[in-house]
mmCIF file of C-alpha atoms in Angstrom:
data_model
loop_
_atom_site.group_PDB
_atom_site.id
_atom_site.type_symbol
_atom_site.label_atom_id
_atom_site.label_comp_id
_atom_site.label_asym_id
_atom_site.label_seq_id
_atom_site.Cartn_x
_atom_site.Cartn_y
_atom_site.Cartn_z
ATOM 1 C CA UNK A 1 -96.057 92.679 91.100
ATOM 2 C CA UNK A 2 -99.336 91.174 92.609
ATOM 3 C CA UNK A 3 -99.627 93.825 95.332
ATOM 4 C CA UNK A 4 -99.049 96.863 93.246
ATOM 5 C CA UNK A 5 -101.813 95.386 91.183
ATOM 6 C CA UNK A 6 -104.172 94.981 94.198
ATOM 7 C CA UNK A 7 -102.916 98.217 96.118
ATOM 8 C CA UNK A 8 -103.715 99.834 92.156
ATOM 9 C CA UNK A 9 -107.201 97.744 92.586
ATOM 10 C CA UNK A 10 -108.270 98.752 96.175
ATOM 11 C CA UNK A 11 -107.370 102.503 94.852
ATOM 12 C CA UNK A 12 -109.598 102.199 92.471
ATOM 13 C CA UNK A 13 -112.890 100.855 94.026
ATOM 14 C CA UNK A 14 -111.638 103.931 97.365
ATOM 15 C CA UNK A 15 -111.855 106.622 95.069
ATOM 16 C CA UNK A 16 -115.349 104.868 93.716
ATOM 17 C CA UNK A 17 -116.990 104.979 96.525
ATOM 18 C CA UNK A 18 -115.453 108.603 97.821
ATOM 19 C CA UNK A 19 -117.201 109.664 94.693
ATOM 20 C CA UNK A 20 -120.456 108.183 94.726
ATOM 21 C CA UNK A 21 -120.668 109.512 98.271
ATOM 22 C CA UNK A 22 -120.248 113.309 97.143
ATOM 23 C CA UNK A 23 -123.433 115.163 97.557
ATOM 24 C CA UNK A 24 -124.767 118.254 95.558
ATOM 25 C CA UNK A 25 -124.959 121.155 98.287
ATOM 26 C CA UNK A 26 -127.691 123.894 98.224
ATOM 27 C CA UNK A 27 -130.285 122.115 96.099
ATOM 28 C CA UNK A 28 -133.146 123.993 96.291
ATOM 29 C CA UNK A 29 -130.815 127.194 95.118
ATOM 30 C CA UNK A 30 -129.801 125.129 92.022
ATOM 31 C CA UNK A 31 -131.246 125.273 88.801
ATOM 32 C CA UNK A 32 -131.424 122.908 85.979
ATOM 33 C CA UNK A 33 -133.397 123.556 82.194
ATOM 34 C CA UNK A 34 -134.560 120.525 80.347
ATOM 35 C CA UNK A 35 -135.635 120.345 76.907
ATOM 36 C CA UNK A 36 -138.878 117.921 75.694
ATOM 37 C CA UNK A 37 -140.447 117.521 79.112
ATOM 38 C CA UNK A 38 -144.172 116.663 77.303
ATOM 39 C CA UNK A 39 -143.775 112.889 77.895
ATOM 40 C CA UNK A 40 -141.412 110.002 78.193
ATOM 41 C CA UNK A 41 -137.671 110.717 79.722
ATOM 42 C CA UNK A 42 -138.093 114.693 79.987
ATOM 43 C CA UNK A 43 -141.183 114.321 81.621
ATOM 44 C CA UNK A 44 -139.722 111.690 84.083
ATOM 45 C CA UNK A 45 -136.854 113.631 84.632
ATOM 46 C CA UNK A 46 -138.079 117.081 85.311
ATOM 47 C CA UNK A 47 -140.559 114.566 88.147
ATOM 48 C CA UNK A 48 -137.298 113.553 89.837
ATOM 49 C CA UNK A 49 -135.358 116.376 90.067
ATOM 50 C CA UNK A 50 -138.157 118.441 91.563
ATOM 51 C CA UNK A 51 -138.797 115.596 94.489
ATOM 52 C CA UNK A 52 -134.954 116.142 95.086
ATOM 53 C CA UNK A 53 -135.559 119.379 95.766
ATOM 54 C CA UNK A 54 -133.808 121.247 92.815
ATOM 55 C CA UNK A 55 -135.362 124.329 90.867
ATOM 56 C CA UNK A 56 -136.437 122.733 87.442
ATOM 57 C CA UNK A 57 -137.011 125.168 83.740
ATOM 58 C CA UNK A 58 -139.285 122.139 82.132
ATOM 59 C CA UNK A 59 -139.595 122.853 78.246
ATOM 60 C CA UNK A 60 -142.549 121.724 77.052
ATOM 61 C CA UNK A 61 -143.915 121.913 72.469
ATOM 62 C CA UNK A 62 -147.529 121.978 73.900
ATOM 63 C CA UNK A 63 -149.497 123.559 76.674
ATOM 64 C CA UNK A 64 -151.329 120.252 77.505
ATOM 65 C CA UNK A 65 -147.748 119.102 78.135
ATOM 66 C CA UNK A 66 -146.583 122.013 80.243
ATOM 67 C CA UNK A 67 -149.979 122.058 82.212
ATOM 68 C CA UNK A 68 -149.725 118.158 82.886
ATOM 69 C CA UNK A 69 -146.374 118.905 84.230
ATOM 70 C CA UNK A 70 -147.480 121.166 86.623
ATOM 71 C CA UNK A 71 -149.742 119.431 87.760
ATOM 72 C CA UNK A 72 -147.981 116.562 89.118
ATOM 73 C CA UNK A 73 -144.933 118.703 90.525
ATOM 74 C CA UNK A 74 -144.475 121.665 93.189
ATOM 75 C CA UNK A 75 -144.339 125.154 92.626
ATOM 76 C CA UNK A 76 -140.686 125.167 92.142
ATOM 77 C CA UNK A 77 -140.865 123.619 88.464
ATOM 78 C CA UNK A 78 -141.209 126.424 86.386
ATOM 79 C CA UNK A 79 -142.538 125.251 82.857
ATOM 80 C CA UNK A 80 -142.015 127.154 79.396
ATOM 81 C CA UNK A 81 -143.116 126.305 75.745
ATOM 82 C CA UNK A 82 -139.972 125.746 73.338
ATOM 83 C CA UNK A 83 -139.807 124.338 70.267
ATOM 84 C CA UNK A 84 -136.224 123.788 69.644
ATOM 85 C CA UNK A 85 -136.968 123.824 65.671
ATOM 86 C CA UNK A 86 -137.315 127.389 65.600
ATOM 87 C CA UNK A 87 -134.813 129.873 66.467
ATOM 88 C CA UNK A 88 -137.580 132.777 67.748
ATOM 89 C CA UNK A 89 -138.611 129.976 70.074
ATOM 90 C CA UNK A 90 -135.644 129.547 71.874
ATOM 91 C CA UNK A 91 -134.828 132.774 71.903
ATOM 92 C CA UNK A 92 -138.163 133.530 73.463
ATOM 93 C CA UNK A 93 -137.167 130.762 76.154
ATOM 94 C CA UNK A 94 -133.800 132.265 76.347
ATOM 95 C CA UNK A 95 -134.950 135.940 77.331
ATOM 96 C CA UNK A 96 -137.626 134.637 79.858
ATOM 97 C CA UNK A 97 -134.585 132.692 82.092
ATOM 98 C CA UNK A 98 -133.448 136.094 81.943
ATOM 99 C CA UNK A 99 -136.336 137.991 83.107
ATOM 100 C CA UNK A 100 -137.883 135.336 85.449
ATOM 101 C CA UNK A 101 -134.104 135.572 87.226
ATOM 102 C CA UNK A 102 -134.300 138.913 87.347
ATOM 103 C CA UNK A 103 -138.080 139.258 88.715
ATOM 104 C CA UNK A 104 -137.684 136.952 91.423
ATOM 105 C CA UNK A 105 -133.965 136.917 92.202
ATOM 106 C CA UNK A 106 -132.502 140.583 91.523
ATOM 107 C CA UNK A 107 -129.878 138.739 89.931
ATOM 108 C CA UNK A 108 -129.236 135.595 87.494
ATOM 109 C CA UNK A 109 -127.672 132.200 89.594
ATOM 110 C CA UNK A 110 -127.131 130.461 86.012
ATOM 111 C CA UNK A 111 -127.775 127.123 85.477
ATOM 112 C CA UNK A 112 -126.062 124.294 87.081
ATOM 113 C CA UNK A 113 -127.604 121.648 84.559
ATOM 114 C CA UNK A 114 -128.815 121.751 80.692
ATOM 115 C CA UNK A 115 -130.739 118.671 79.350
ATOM 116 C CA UNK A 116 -130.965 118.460 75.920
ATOM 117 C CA UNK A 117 -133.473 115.756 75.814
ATOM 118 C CA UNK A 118 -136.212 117.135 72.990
ATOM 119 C CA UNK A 119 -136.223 114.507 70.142
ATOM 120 C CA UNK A 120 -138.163 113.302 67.490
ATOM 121 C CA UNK A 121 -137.549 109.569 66.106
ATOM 122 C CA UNK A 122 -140.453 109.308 63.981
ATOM 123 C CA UNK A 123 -140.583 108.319 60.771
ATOM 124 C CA UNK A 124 -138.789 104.853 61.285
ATOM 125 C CA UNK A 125 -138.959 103.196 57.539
ATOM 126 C CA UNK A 126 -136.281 101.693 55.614
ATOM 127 C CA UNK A 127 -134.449 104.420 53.896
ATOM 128 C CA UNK A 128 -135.622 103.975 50.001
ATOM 129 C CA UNK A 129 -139.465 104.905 51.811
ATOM 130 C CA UNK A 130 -138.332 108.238 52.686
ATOM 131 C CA UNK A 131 -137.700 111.612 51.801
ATOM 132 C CA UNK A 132 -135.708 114.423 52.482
ATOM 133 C CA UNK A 133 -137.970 116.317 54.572
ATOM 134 C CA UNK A 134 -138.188 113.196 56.703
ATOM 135 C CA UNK A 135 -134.240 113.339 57.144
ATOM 136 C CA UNK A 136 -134.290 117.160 57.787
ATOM 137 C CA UNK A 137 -137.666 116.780 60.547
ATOM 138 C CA UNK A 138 -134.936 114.268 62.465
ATOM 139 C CA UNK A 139 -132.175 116.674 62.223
ATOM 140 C CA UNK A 140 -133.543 119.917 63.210
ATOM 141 C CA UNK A 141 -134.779 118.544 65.974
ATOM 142 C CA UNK A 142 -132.530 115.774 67.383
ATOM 143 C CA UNK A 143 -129.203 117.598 65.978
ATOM 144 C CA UNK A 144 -129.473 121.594 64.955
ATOM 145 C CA UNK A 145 -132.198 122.327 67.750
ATOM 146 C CA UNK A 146 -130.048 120.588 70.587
ATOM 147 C CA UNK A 147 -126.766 122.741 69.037
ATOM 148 C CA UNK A 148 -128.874 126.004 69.253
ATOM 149 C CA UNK A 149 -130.336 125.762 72.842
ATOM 150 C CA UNK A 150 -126.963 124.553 74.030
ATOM 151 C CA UNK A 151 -125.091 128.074 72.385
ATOM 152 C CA UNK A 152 -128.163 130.022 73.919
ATOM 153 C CA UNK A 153 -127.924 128.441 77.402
ATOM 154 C CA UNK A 154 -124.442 128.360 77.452
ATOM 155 C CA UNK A 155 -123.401 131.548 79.293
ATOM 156 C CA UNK A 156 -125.688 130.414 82.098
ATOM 157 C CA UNK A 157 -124.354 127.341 81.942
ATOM 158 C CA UNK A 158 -120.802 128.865 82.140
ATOM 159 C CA UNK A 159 -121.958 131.363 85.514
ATOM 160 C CA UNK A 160 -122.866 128.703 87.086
ATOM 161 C CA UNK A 161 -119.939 126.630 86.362
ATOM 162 C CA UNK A 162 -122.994 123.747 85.815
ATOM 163 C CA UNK A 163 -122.986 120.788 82.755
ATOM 164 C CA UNK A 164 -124.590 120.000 79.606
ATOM 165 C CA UNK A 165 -125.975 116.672 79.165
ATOM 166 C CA UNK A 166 -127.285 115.410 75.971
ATOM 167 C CA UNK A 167 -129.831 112.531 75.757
ATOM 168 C CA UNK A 168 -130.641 110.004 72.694
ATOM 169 C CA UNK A 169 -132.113 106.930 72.590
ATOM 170 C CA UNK A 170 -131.003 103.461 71.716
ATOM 171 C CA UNK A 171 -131.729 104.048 68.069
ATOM 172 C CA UNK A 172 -128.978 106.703 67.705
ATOM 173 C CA UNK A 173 -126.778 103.606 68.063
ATOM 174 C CA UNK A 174 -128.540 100.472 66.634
ATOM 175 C CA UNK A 175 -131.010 100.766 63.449
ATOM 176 C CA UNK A 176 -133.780 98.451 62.978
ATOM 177 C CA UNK A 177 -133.931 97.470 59.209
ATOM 178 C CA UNK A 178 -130.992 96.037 57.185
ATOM 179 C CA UNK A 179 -130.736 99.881 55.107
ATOM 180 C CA UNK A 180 -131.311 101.609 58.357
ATOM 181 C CA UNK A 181 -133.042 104.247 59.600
ATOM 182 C CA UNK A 182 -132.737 107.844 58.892
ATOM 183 C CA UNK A 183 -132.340 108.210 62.827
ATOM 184 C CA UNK A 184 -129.298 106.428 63.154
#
């Protein structure tokens, strides 16, 4: 019984390590788009994918943001202005993947990565102190603008055979006053 258990064990922690050791091939030909790349983990992100050597899409709300961005990367971040609240927007977005593929590349690769990381936690009050336009801000951003990018992106996503990962923060999960937060 004990060594099927630590034959089962060793198993285990073999197959860790074979996958932890499995290495992306190609990256400079791979492409990833990433949502709310003005500051914080978007910004971060976009940073350390581009040192690794993959193609980034950074969506940035401002041009500040976007400019900033550029600054600090190479010339293979490509930034665009999105606001995921509004459905022209990301359509906009949407249709310049297209033609930016097409320009440069004859032909669209797809994307081997979406990040949905564009949110919006503010305001963080105790529930009686809000109102409903409060509750919608959160959700158009955080919920219906991370659904609509995803079904825009998603036959790019599907060429490619790439993923969709969705980001939140801590307060999705834990809220701060005793009513809670509209966030979580």
């Amino acid at each position: 019984m004990w060594l099927y258990l630590l034959v089962l064990v060793c198993l285990y922690y073999v197959f860790c390590w074979h996958w932890e050791k499995k290495v992306v091939q190609n990256l400079p030909e791979k492409y990833v788009f990433i949502t709310g790349c003005d500051s914080g983990f978007g910004n971060l992100l976009a940073k350390q994918l581009d040192l690794q050597g993959l193609r980034v899409i950074a969506s940035c709300l401002t041009e500040n943001g976007a400019e900033e961005l550029k600054r600090n990367t190479s010339d293979r971040l490509e930034t665009v202005i999105l606001d995921v609240t509004k459905t022209e927007s990301i359509t906009a977005a949407t249709q310049w993947h297209d033609s930016y593929f097409k320009q440069i590349l004859f032909f669209s690769l797809g994307l081997c990565g979406l990040v949905n990381n564009a949110e919006v936690g503010l305001p963080t009050f105790p529930n009686e102190w809000l109102k409903k336009k409060d509750f919608i801000k959160i959700l158009d951003v955080s919920l219906i603008g991370l659904i609509e990018v995803t079904l825009s992106m998603l036959p790019m996503v599907r060429k490619a055979q790439g993923r969709v990962a969705n980001v939140s923060s801590v307060a999705g999960r834990l809220s701060v006053f005793e009513e809670g937060v509209l966030y979580s």
